PDB file of C-alpha atoms in Angstrom:
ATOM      1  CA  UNK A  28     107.624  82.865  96.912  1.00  0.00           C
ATOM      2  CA  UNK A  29     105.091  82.724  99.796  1.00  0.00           C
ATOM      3  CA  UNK A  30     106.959  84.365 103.245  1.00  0.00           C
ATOM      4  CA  UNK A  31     105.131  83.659 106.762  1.00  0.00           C
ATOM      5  CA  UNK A  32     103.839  86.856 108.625  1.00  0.00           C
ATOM      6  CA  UNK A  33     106.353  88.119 110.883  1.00  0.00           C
ATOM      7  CA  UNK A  34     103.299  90.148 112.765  1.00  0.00           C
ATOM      8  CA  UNK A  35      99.505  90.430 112.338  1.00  0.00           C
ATOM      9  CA  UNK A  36      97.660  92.058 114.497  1.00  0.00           C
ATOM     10  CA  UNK A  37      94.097  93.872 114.654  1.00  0.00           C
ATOM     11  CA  UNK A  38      94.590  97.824 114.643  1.00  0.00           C
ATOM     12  CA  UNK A  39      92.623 101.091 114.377  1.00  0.00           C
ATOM     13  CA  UNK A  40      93.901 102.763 111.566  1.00  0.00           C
ATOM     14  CA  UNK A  41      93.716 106.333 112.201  1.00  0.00           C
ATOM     15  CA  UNK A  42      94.703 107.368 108.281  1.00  0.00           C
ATOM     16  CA  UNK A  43      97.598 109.050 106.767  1.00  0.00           C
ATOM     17  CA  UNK A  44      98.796 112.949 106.428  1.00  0.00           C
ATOM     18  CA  UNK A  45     101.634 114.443 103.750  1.00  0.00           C
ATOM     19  CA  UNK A  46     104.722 115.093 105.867  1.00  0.00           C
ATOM     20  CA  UNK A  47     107.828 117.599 104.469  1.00  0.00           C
ATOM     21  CA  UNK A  48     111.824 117.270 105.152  1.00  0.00           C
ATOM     22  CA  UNK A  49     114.149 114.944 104.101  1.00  0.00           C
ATOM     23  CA  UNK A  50     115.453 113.775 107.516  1.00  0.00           C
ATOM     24  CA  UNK A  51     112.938 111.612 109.433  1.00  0.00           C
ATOM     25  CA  UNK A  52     114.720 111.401 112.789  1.00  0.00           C
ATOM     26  CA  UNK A  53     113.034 110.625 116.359  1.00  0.00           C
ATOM     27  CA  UNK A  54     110.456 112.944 116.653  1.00  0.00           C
ATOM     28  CA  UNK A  55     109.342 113.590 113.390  1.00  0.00           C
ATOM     29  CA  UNK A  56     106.141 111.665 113.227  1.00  0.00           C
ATOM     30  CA  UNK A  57     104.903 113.398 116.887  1.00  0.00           C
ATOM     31  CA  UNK A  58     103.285 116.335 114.656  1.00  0.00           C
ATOM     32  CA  UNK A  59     101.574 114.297 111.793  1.00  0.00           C
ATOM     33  CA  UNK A  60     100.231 111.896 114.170  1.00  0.00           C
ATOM     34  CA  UNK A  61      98.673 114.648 116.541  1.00  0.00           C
ATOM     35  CA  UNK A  62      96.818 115.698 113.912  1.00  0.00           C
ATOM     36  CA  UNK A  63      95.332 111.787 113.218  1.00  0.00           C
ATOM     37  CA  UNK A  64      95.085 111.211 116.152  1.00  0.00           C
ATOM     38  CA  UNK A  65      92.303 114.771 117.235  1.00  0.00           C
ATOM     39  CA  UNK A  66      90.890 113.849 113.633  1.00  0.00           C
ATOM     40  CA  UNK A  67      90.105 110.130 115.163  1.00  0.00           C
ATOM     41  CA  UNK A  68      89.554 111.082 118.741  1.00  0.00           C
ATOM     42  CA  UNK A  69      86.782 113.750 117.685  1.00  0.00           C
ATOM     43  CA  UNK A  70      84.826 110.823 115.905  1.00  0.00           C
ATOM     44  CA  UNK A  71      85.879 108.284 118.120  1.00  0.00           C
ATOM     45  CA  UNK A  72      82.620 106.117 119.509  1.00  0.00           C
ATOM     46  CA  UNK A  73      84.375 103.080 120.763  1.00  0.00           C
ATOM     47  CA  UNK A  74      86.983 102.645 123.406  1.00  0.00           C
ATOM     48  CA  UNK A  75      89.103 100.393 120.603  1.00  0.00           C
ATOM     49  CA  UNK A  76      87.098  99.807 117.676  1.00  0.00           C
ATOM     50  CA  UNK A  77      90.089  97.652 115.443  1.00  0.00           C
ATOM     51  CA  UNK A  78      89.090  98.559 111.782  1.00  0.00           C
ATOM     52  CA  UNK A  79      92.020  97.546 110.203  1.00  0.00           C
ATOM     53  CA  UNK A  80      94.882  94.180 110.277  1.00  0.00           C
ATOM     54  CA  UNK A  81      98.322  95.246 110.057  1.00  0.00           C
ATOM     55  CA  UNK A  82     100.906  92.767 108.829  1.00  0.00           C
ATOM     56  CA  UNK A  83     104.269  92.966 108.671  1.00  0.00           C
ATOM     57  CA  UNK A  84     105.943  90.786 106.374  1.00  0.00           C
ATOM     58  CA  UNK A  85     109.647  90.302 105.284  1.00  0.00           C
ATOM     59  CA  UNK A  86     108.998  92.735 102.314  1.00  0.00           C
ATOM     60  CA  UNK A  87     105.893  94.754 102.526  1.00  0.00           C
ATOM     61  CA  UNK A  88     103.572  95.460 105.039  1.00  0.00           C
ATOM     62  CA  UNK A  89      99.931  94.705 104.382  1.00  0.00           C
ATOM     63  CA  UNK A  90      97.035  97.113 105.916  1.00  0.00           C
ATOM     64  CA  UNK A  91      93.669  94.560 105.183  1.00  0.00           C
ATOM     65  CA  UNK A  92      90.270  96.747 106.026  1.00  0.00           C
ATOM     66  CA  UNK A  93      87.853  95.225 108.152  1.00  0.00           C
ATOM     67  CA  UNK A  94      84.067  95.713 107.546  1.00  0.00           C
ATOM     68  CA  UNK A  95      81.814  96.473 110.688  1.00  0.00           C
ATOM     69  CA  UNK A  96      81.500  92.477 111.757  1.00  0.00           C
ATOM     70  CA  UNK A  97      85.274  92.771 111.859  1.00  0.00           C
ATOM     71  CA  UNK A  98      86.025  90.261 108.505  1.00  0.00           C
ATOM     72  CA  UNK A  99      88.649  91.368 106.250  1.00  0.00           C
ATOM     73  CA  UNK A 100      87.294  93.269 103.286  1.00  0.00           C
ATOM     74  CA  UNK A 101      88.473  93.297  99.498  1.00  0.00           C
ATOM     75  CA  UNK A 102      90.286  96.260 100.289  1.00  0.00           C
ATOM     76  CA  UNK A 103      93.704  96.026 100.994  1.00  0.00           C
ATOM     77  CA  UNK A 104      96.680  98.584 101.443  1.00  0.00           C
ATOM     78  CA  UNK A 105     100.309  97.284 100.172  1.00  0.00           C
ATOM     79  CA  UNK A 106     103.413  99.379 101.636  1.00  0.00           C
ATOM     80  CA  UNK A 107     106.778  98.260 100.090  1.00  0.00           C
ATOM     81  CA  UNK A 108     109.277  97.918 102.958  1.00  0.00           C
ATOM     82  CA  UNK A 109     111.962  99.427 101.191  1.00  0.00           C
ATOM     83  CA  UNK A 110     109.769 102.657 100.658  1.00  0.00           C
ATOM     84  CA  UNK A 111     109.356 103.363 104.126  1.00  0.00           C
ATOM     85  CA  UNK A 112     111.623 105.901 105.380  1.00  0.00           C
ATOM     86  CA  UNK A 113     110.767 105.757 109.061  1.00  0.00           C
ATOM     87  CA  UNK A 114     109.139 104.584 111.677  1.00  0.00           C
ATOM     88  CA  UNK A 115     107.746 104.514 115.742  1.00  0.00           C
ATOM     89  CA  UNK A 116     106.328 103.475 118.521  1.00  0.00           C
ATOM     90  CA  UNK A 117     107.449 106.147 120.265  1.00  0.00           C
ATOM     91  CA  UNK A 118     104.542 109.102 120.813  1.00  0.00           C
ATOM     92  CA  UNK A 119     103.702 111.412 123.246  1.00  0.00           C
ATOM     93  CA  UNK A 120     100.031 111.323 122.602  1.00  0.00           C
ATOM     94  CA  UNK A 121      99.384 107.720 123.290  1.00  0.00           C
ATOM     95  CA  UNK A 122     101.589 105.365 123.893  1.00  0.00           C
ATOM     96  CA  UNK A 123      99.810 102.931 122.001  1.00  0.00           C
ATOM     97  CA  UNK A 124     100.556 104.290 118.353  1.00  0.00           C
ATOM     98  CA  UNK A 125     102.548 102.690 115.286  1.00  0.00           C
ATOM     99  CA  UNK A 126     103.510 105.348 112.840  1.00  0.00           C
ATOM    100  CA  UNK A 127     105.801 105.211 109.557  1.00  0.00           C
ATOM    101  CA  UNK A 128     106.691 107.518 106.787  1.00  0.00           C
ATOM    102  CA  UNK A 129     106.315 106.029 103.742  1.00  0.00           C
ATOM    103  CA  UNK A 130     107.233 107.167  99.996  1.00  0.00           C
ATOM    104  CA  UNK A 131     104.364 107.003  97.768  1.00  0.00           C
ATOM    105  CA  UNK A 132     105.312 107.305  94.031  1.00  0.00           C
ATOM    106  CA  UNK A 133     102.857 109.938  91.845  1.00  0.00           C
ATOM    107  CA  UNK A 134     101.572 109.129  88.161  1.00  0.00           C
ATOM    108  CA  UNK A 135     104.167 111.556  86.728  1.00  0.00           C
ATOM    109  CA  UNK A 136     107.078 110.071  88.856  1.00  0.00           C
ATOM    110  CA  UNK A 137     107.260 112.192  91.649  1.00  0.00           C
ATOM    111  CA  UNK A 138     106.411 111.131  95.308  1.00  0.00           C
ATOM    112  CA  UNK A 139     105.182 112.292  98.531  1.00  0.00           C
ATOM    113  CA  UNK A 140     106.043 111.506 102.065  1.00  0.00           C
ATOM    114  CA  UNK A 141     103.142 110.618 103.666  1.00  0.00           C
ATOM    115  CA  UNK A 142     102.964 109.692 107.570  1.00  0.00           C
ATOM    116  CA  UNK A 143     100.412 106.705 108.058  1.00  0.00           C
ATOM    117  CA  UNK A 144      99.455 105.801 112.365  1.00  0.00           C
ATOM    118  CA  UNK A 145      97.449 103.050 113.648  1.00  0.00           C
ATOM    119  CA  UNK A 146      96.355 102.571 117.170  1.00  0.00           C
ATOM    120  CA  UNK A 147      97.408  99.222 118.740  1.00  0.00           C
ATOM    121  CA  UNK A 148      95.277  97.765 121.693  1.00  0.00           C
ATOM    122  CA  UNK A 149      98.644  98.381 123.721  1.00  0.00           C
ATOM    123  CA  UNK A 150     101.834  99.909 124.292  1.00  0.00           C
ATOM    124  CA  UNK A 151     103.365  96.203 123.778  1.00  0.00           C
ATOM    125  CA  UNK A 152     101.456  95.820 120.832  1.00  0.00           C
ATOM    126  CA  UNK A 153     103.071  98.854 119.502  1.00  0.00           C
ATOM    127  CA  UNK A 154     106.291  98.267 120.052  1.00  0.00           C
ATOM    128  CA  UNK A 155     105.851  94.492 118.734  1.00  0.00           C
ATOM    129  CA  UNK A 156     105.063  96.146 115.415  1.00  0.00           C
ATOM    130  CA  UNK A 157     107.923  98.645 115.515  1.00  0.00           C
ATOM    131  CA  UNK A 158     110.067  95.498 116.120  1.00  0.00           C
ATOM    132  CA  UNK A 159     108.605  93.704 113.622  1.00  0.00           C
ATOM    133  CA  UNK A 160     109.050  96.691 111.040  1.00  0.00           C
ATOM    134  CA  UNK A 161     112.974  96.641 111.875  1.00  0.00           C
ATOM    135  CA  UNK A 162     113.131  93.339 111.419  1.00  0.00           C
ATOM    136  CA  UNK A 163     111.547  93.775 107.681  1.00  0.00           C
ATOM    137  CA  UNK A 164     113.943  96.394 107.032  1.00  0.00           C
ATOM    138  CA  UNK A 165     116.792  94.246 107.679  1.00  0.00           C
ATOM    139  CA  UNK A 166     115.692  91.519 105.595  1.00  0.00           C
ATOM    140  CA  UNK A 167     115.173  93.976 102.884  1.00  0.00           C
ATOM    141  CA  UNK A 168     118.301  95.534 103.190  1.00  0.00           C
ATOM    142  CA  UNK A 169     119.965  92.682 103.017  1.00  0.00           C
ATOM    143  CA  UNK A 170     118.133  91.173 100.559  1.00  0.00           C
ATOM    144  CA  UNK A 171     118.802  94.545  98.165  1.00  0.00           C
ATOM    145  CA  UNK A 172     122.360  94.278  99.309  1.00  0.00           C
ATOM    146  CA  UNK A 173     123.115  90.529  97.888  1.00  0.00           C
ATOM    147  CA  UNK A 174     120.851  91.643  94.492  1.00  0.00           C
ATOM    148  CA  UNK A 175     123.287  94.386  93.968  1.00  0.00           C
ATOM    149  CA  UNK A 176     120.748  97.018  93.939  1.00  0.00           C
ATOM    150  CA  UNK A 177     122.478  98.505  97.062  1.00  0.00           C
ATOM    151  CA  UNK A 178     126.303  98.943  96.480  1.00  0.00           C
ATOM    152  CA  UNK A 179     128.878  98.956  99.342  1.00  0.00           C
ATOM    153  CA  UNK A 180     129.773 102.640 100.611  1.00  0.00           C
ATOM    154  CA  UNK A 181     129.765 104.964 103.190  1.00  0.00           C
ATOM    155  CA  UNK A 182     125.898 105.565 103.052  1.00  0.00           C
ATOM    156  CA  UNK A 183     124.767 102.415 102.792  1.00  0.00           C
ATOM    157  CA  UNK A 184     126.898 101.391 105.706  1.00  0.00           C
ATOM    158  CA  UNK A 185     124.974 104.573 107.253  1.00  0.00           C
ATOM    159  CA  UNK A 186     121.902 103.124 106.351  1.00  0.00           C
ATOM    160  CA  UNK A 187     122.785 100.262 107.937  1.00  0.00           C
ATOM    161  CA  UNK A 188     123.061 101.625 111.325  1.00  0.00           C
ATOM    162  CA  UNK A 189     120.083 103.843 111.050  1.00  0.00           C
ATOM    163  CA  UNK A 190     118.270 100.536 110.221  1.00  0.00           C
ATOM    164  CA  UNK A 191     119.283  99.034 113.779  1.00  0.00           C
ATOM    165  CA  UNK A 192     118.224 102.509 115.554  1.00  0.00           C
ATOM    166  CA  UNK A 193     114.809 104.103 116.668  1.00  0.00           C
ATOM    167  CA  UNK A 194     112.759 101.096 117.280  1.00  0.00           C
ATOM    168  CA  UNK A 195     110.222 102.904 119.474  1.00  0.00           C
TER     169      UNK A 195
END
């Protein structure tokens, strides 16, 4: 079933780093996304060269690469909604950074946290996205709620409210 964007917009995508702990609270994207952010500002040429298109959708979040003309390449990143733990518009190194956790699942089962940042042309571009991203995660948690997959309990009513907290 097709679903409309709920934001697109053009973004440097400064890569992703494996983050530890089990509790992603505010804060805990600030170190990963130092670390992106001197990789990216040591090869930086361009005041804000947009490499990527970030698009949030209902479900997943799309991350389409652009070439050098700035045209969407074959090469597209696909981040399941529901497997991201976290995320922020919130960072002390620019305001203009998106960051989110997200749990990537391993050939043998296991998985690995891994915190993924873009650089928006703005702070209100930023926060648009983090926005955006909450509203995803509502949809989806509703959406796993009414499928069953998601049962009715103390942490799910948790999960709830942390799904209505840190929008940047």
């Amino acid at each position: 079933m097709w679903q409309p964007a709920t934001e697109r917009l053009q973004v440097t995508y400064l890569g992703k780093v494996p983050t530890t702990g089990m509790q992603f609270l505010s804060g805990c994207t600030e170190k990963p996304v130092i670390e992106l952010w001197k990789k990216h500002t040591l090869a930086r040429e361009d005041v804000f060269p947009a490499n990527a298109l970030l698009e949030i959708r209902p479900f997943q979040v799309w991350l389409h690469h652009l070439d050098h003309k700035g045209e969407a390449t074959v090469h597209m990143d696909t981040f399941q909604v529901a497997r991201i733990a976290y995320c922020t518009a919130d960072h002390n190194v620019s305001p203009n950074i998106f960051a989110w956790v997200y749990r990537e699942i391993n050939d043998d089962l296991s998985y690995q946290m891994d915190c993924h940042a873009v650089e928006c042309e703005s702070k209100l571009e930023a926060k648009k996205l983090a926005h955006a991203m909450m509203e995803a995660f509502r949809k989806t948690f509703h959406s796993m709620k009414s499928d069953g997959r998601i049962h009715r309990n103390s942490s799910s009513e948790e999960a709830s409210q942390e799904l209505e907290s840190d929008d940047g």
